[in-house]
Coordinates of C-alpha atoms in Angstrom, one line a residue:
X1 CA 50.8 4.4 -58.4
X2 CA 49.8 5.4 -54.7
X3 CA 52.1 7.5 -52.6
X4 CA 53.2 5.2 -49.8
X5 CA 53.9 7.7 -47.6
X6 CA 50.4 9.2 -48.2
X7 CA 48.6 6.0 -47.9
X8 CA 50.7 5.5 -44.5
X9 CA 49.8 9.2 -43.0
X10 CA 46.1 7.9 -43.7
X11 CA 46.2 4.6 -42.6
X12 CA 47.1 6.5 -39.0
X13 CA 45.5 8.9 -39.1
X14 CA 42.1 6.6 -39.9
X15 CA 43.1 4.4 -36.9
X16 CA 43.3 7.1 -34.3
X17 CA 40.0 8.3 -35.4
X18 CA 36.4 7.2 -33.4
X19 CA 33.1 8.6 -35.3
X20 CA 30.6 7.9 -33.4
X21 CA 26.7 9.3 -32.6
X22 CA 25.2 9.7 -28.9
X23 CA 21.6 8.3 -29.1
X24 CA 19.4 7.9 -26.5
X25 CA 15.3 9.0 -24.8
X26 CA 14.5 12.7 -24.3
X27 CA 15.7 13.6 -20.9
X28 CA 18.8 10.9 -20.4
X29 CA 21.7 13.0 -20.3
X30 CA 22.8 12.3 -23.9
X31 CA 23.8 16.3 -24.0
X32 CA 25.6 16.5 -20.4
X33 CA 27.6 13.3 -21.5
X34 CA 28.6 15.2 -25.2
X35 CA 29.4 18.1 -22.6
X36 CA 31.6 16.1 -20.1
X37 CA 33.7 14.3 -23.3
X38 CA 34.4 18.1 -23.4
X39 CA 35.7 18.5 -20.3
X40 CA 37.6 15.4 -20.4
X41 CA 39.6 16.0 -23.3
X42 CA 40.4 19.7 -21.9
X43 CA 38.2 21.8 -24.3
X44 CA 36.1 23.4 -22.2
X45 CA 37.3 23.9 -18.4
X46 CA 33.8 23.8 -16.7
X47 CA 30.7 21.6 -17.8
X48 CA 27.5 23.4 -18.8
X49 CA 24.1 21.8 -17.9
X50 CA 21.6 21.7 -20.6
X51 CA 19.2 23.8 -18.1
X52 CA 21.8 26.8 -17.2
X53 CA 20.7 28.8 -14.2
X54 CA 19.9 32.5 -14.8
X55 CA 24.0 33.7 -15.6
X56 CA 24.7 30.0 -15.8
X57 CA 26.3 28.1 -18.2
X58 CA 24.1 26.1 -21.4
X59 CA 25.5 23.1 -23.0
X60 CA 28.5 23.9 -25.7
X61 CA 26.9 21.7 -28.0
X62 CA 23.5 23.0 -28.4
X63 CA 23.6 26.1 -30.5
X64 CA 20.1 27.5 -31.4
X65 CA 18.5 29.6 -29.5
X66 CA 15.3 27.3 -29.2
X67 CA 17.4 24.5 -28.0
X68 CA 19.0 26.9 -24.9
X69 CA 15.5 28.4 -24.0
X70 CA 13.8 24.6 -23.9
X71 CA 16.6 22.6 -22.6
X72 CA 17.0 20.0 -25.4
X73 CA 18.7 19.1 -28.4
X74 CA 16.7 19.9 -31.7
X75 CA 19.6 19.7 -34.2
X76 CA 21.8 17.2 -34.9
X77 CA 25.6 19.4 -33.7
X78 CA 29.1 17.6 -35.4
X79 CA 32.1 18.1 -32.9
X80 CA 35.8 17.3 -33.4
X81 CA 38.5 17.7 -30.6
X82 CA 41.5 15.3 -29.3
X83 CA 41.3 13.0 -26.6
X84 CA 44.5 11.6 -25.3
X85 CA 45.7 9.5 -28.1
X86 CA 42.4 9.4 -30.4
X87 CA 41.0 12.2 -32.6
X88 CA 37.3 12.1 -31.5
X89 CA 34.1 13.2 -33.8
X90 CA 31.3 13.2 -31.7
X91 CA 27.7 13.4 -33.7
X92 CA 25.2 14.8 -31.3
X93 CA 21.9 13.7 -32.4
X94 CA 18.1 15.4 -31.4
X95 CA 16.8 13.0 -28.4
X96 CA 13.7 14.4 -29.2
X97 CA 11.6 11.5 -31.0
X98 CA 10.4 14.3 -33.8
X99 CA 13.2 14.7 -35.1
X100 CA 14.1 11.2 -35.6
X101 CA 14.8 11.6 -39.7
X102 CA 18.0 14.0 -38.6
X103 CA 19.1 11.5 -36.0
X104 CA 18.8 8.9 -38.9
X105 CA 21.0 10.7 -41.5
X106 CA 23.3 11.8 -38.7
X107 CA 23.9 8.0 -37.9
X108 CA 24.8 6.8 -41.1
X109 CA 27.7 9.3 -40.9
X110 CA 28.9 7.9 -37.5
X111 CA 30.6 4.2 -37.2
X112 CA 29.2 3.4 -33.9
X113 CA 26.6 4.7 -31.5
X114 CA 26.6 5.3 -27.3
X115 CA 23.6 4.4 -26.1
X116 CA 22.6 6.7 -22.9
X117 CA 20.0 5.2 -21.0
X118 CA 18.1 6.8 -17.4
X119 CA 19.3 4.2 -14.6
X120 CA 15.6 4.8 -13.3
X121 CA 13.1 4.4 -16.5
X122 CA 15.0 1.9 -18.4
X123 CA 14.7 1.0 -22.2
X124 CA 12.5 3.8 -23.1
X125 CA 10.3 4.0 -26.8
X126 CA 12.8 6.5 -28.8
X127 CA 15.7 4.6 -27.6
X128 CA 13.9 1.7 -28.7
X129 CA 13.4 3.1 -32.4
X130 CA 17.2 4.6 -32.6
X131 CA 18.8 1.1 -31.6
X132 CA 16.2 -0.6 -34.3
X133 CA 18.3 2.1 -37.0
X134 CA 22.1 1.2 -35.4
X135 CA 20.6 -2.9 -36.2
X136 CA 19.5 -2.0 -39.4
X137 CA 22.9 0.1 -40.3
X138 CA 24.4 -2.6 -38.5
X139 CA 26.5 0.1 -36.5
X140 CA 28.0 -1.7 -32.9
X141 CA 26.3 0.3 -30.0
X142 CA 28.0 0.8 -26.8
X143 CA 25.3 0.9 -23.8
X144 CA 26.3 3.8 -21.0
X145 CA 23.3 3.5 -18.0
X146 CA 23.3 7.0 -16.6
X147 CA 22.1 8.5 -13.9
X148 CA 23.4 6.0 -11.2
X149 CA 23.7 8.7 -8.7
X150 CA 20.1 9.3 -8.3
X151 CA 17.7 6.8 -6.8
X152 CA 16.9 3.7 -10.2
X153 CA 16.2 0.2 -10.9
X154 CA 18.2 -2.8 -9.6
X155 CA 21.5 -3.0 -12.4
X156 CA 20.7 -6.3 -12.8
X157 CA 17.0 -5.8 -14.4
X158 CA 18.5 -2.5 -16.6
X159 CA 20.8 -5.8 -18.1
X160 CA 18.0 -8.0 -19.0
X161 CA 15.9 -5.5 -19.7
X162 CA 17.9 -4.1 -22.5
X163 CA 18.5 -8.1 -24.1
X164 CA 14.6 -8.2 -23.8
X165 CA 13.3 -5.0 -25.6
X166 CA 16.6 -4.8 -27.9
X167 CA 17.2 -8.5 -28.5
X168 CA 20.8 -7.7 -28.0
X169 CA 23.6 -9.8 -25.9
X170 CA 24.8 -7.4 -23.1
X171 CA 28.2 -7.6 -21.3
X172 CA 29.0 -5.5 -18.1
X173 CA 32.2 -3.9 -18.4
X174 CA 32.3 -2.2 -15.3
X175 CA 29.4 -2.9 -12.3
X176 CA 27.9 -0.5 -10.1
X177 CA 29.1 0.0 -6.1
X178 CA 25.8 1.2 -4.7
X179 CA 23.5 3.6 -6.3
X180 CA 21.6 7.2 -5.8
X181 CA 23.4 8.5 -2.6
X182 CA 25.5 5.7 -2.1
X183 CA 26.9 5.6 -5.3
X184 CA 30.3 5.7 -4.6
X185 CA 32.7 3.9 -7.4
X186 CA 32.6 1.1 -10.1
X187 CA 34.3 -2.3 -10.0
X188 CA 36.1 -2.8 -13.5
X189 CA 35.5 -6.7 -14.5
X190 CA 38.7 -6.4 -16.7
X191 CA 41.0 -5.1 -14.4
X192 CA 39.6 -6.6 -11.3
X193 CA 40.0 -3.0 -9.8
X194 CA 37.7 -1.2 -7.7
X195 CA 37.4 2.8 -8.8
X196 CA 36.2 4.9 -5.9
X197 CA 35.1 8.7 -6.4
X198 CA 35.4 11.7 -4.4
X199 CA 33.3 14.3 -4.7
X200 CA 33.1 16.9 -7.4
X201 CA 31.8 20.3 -7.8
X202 CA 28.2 21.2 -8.0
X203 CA 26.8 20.4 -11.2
X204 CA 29.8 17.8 -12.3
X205 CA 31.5 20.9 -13.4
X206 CA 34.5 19.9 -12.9
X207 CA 36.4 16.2 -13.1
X208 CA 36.0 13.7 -10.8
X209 CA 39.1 12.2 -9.0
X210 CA 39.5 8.5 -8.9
X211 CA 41.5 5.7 -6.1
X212 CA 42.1 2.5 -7.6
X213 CA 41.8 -0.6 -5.2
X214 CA 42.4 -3.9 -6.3
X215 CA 39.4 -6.2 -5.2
X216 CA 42.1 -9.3 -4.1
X217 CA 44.3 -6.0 -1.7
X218 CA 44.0 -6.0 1.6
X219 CA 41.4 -3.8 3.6
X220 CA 39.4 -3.1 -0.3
X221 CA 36.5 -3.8 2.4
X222 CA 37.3 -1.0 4.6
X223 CA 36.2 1.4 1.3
X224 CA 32.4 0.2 1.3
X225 CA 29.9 -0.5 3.9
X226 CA 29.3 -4.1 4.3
X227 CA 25.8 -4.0 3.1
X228 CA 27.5 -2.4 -0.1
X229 CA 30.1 -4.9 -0.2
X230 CA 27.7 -8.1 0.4
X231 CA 25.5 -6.7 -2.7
X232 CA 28.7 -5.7 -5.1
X233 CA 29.9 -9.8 -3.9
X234 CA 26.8 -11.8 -4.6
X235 CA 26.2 -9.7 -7.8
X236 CA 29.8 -10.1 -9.3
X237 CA 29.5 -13.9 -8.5
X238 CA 26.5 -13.9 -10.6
X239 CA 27.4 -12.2 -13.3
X240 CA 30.9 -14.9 -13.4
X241 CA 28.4 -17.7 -13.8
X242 CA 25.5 -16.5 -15.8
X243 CA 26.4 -13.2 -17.6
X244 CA 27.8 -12.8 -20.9
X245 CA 31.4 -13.0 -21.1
X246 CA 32.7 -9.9 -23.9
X247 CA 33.5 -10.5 -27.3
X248 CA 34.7 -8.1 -29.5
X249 CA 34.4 -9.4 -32.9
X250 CA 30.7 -10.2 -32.2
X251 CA 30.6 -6.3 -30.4
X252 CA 31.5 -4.6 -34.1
X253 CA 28.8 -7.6 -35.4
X254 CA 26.2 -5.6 -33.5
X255 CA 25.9 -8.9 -31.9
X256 CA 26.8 -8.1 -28.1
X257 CA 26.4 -4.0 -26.4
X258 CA 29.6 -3.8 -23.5
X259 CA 27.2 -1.9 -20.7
X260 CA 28.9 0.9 -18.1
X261 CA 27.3 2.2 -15.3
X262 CA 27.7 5.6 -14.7
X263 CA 26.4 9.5 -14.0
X264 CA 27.4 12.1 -16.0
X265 CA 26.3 14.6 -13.9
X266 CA 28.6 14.0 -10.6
X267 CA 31.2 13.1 -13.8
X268 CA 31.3 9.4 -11.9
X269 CA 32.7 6.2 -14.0
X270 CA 32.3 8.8 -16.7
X271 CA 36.8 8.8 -17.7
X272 CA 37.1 5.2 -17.9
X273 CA 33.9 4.7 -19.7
X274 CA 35.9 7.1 -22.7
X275 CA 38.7 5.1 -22.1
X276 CA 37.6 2.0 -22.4
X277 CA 35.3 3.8 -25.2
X278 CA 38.4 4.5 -27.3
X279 CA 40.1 0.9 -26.8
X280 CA 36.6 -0.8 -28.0
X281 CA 34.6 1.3 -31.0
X282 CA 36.2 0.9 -34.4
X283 CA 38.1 3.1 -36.3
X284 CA 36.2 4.4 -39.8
X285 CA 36.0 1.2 -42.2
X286 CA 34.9 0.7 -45.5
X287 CA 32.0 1.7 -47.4
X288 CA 29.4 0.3 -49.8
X289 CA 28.5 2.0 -53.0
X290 CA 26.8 1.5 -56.1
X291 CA 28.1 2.1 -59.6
X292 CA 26.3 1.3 -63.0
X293 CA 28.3 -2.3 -63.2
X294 CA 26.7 -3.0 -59.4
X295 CA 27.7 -2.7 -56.0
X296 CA 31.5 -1.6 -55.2
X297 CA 33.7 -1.2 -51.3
X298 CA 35.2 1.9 -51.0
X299 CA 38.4 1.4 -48.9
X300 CA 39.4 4.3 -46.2
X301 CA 42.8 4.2 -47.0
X302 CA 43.3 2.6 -50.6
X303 CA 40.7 4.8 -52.4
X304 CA 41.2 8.6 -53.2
X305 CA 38.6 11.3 -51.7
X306 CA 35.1 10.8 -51.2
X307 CA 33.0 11.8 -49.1
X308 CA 29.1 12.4 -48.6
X309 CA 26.6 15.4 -47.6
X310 CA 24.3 13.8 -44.6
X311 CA 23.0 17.0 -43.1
X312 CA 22.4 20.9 -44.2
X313 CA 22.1 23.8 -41.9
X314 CA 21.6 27.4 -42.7
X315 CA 22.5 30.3 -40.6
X316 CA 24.3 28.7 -38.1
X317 CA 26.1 32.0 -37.7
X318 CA 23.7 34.1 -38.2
X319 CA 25.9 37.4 -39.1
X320 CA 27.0 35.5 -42.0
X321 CA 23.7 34.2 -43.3
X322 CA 24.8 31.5 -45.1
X323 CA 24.4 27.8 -45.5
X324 CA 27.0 24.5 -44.3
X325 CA 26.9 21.2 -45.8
X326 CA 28.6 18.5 -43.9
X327 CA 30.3 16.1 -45.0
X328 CA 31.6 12.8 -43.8
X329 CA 34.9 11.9 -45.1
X330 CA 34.7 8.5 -46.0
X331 CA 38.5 7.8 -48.0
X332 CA 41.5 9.1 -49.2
X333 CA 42.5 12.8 -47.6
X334 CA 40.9 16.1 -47.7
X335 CA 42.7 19.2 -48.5
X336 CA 41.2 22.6 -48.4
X337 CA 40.7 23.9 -52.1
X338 CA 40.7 20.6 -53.6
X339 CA 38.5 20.1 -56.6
X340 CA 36.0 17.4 -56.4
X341 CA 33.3 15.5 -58.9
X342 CA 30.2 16.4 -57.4
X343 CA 28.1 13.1 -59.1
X344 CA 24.6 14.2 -58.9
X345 CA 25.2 17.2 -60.8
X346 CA 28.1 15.6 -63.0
X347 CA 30.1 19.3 -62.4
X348 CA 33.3 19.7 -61.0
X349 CA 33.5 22.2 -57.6
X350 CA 36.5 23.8 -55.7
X351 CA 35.7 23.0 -51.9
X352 CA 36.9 26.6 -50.4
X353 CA 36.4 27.6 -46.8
X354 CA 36.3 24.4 -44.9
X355 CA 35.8 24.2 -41.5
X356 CA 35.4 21.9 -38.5
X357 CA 32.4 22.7 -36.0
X358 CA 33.0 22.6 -32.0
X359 CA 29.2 23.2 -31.7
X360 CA 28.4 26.9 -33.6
X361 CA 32.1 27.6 -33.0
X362 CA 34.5 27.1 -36.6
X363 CA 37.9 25.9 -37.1
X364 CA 39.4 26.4 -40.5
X365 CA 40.3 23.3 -42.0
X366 CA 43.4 22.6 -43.6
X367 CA 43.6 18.2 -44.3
X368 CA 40.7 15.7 -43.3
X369 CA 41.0 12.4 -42.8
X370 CA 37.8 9.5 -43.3
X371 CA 35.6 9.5 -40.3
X372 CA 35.9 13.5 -40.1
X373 CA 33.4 16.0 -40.5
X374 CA 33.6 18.6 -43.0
X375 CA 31.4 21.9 -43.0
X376 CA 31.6 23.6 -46.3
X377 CA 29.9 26.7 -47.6
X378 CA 26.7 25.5 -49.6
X379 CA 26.1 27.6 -52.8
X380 CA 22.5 26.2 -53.0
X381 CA 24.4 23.0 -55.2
X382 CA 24.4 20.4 -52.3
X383 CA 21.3 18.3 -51.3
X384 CA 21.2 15.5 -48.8
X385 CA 22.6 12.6 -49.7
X386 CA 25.0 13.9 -52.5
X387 CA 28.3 12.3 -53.3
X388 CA 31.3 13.7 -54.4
X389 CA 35.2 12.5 -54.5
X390 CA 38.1 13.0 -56.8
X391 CA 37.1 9.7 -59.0
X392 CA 33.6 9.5 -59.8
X393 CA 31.9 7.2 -60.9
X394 CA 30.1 5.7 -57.5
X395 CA 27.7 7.3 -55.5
X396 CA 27.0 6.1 -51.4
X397 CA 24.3 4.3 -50.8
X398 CA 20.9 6.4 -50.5
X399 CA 20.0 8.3 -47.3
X400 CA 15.9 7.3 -47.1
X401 CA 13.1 9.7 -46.5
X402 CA 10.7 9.1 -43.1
X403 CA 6.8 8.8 -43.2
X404 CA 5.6 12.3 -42.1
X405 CA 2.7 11.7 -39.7
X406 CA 1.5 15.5 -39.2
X407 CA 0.6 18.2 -42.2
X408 CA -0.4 21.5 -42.7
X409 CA 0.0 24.8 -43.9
X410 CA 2.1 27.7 -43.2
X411 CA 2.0 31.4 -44.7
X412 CA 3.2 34.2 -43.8
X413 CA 1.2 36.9 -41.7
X414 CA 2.6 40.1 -43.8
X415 CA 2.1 39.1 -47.6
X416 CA 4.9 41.7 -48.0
X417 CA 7.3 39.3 -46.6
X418 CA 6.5 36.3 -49.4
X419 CA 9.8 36.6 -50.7
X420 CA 11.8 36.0 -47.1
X421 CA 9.0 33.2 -46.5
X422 CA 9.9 31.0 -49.5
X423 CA 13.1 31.1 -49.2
X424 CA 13.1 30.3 -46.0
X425 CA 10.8 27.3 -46.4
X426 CA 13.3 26.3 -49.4
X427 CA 16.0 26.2 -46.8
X428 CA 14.6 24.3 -44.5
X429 CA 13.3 21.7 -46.8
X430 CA 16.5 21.7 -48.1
X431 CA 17.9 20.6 -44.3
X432 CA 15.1 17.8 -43.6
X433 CA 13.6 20.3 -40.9
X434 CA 10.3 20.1 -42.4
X435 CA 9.1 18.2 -46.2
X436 CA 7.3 20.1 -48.6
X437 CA 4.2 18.3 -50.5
X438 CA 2.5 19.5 -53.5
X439 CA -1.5 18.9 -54.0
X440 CA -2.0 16.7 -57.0
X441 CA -2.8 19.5 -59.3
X442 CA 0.3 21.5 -58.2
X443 CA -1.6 24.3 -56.8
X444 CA -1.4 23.9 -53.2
X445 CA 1.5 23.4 -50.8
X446 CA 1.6 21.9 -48.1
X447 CA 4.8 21.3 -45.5
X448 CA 5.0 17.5 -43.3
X449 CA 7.4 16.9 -40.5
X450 CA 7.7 13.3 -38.4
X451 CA 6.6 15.5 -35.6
X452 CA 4.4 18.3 -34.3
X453 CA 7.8 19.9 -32.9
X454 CA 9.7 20.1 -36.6
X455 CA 6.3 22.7 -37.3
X456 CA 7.8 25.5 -34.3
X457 CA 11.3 25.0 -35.0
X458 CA 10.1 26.0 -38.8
X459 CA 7.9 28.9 -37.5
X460 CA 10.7 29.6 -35.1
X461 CA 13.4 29.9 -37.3
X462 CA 11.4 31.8 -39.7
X463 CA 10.8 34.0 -37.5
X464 CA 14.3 34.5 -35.8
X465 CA 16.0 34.0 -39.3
X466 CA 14.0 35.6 -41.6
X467 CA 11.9 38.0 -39.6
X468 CA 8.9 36.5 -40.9
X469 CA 6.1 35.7 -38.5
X470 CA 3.7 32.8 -40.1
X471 CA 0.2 31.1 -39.1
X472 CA -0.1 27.7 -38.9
X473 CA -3.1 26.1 -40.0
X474 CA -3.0 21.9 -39.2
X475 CA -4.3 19.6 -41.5
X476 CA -6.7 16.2 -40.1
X477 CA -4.3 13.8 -41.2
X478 CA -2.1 11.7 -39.3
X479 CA 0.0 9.3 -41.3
X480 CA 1.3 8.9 -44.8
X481 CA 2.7 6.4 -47.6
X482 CA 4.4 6.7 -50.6
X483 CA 2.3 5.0 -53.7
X484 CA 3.7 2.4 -55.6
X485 CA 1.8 1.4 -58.8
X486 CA 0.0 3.5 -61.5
X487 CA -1.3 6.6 -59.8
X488 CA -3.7 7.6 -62.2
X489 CA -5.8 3.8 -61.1
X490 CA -5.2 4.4 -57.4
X491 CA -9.1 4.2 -56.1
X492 CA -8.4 4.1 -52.4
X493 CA -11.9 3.2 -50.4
X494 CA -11.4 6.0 -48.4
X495 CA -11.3 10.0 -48.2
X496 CA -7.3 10.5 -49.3
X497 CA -5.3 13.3 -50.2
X498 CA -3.1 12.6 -52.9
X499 CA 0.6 14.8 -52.9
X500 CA 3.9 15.0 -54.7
X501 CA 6.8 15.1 -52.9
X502 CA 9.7 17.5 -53.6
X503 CA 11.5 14.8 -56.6
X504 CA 7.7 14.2 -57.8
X505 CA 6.9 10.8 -55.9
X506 CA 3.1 10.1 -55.1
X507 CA 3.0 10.5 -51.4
X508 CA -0.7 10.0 -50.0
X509 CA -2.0 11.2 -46.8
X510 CA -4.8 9.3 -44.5
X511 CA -6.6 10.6 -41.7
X512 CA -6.4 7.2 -39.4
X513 CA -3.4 4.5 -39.3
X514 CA -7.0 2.4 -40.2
X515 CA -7.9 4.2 -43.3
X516 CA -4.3 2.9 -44.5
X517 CA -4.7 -0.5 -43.7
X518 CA -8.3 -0.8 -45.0
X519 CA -6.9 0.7 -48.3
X520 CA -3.6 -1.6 -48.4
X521 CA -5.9 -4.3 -48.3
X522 CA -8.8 -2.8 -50.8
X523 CA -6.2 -2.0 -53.3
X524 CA -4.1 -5.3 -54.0
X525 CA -2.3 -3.6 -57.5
X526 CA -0.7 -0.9 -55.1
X527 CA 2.0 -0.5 -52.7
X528 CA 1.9 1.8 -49.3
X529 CA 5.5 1.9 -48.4
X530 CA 6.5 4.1 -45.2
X531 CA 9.7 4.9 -46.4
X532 CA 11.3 6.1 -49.7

């Protein structure tokens, strides 16, 4: 019989929580925004930019030393702080398009996605292929246009343009007053308010106060130039007669994106865009899994403890040396200590020293509730993907692997180091960082990423980790499949190289995106399949 008052300190705690993942192009502010939810909720009390200045401050939420130095986000970073009234878990994904199989596992972990799009260059290609993975998760994505404070595009193209490359209804939730230097508020359609901001501190370090007018009040007009307020008039008209009106039931549908205009950097329209942010995205909701009898819904609240591992790092703290697995709590609550089921390797496990991340920073974790994130000390017995709960008997549905599209092979300069060097390599095909592909005869080894960057973060970390310094030699192929069919009858028409991923599945590797066509169609009895 379940506790009541249990199953009521969940049920509220599950509806204060928002998981969600920041997705977006290289370069859109996707970090800075992460940086100013920071600021907002009172964490941090001045906002680093991503590119510090010499003594400056770097961004909170990027913690290896290769991200600071280069001024992105490599790894996917798990953050947990209060805001106002909601408990939020941020999930701040790579922006960098090769490391889109992190950004993948990270959003299955997250129940809905902020879409950070550059005011001036639009929908752009990795934006394009992260929104295609929200559809295909069917996670609701909220659309912040960024970068209003700098000279961009007319709003009302950035609106069409993202129901033309997305093929996605979008609803403006607030409208811009000017833009670049005259950028000076934001007219919220619900409210029928106009929000005008003062100037902050250079950099945005600092929040940015806001004056409410109400468009209908008297002398709203003496706020903007008339120029401004003929444009802000003729565009609000338009949008009452041919934009989309907001619906929220077809907004959780992934039907409909709400779109906010913004700039993180000045820190303008950024406070009621997380306001409005925590009225809209859902709360953590229920879960699909399969059991032997078929498919079963895991409820948040009704169902006892499960959770899943969606991403592994090692040596986040690099005194300690170790590895975290984190977890995303899907039902029921977490308690430090608590024995769990671990499915895959039908074993039982204590989970001891649990802690929640504010970007390398840890918290020691007492309770959990579904939607948080869990780091845990991995003993070498999680792998990506894993299930575990107080139950049993289910596991979450599969995270898939990504085509890798570049290969080669690393050793290490000093042979004296071997030992460091594979268990470094082990790591990091442990995290997703690189794969690791075996030659059909199992003698050679070869590592694969999505992207040329995965191969220096590898080398990088090996180095900075492990003290090993390797050589890189590439390999002349530039895209891959796994086989389907009888391997030992596969007679592609073209020079191959036949591999083994790390469970043993035929993976082949072809020099052109050609050479794979030519051979899907010259070998009817097989299948080519980009994703496993």
């Amino acid at each position: 019989m379940p506790d009541p008052t249990l199953t009521n300190e969940i049920k509220n705690a599950v509806a204060k929580r928002r998981t969600f993942a920041i997705i977006s192009h290289p370069d859109a502010g996707k970090t800075t925004l992460t940086e100013k939810l920071l600021l907002y909720s009172g964490m941090i009390q001045t906002a680093g930019m991503v590119r510090g200045r010499k003594g400056g401050k770097v961004a909170v939420s990027d913690w290896m030393g290769m991200e600071q130095e280069r001024g992105i986000s490599i790894t996917a970073s798990a953050m947990q702080f209060p805001y106002k009234s909601a408990v939020i878990n941020v999930l701040d994904t790579p922006g960098h398009q090769d490391f889109s199989e992190d950004t993948y596992r990270t959003l299955t972990a997250a129940d809905c996605a902020i879409m950070v799009i550059d005011a001036a260059k639009g929908v752009e290609t990795q934006t394009r292929k992260l929104f295609e993975v929200c559809r295909l998760r069917g996670i609701p994505v909220m659309t912040f246009i960024n970068k209003m404070d700098l000279p961009g595009r007319d709003p009302l193209d950035l609106m069409h343009e993202v129901e033309e490359v997305l093929g996605i209804h979008s609803s403006a939730i607030n409208w811009p007053v000017g833009s670049g230097r005259e950028f000076v508020g934001v007219v919220d359609r619900r409210t029928k308010e106009l929000l005008l901001f003062t100037k902050t501190s250079v950099g945005g370090a600092a929040k940015a106060s806001v004056e409410r007018v109400s468009l209908s009040g008297p002398g709203v007009r003496e706020h903007v130039s008339p120029e401004l307020w003929e444009k802000l008039h003729n565009d609000l008209e338009l949008l009452e007669v041919a934009g989309n009106s907001y619906d929220h039931g077809e907004f959780l549908k992934g039907k409909v994106t709400p779109v906010f205009f913004a700039s993180a950097l000045t820190n303008f329209g950024v406070e009621p865009f997380f306001d409005a942010f925590v009225e809209m995205a859902p709360p953590p909701g229920s879960r699909q899994a399969d059991t032997p009898a078929g498919e079963v819904t895991i409820d948040p609240v009704e169902a006892p403890f499960s959770a899943y591992v969606f991403k592994l790092q090692a040596n986040m703290n690099p005194k300690h040396r170790d590895s975290t697995a984190f977890l995303r709590v899907c039902s029921g609550r977490f308690e430090r200590d608590l024995v769990v089921k671990h499915h895959r390797l039908d074993r039982e496990l204590r989970l001891s020293r649990p802690h929640s991340m504010l970007a390398s920073d840890r918290n020691t974790l007492d309770v959990a509730y579904p939607g948080d994130i869990v780091g845990v000390i991995n003993p070498g017995l999680f792998a990506i993907g894993d299930t575990i709960s107080l139950s049993g008997g289910f596991n979450f549905k599969p995270l898939p692997s990504f085509q890798p599209e570049v290969f080669g092979r690393v050793r290490p300069k000093d042979v004296a180091k071997r030992k460091s060097f594979d268990k470094g390599v082990e790591q990091m095909t442990a995290e997703g960082t690189v794969q690791m592909l075996k030659s059909w005869d199992e003698l050679d080894f070869y590592v694969a990423a999505v992207g040329r960057l995965q191969f220096d973060v590898l080398q990088y970390r090996l180095k900075s980790e492990y003290n090993v310094d390797t050589v890189l030699e590439l390999l002349p192929y530039t895209c891959s499949a796994w086989l389907g069919g009888d391997p030992d009858a596969f007679d592609p028409p073209v020079s191959v190289l036949k591999t083994r991923d790390r469970r043993n599945r035929p993976v082949v590797l072809f020099k052109t995106p050609w050479d794979k066509e030519y051979t899907a169609k010259k070998c009817p009895g097989h299948t080519l399949a980009d994703m496993a």
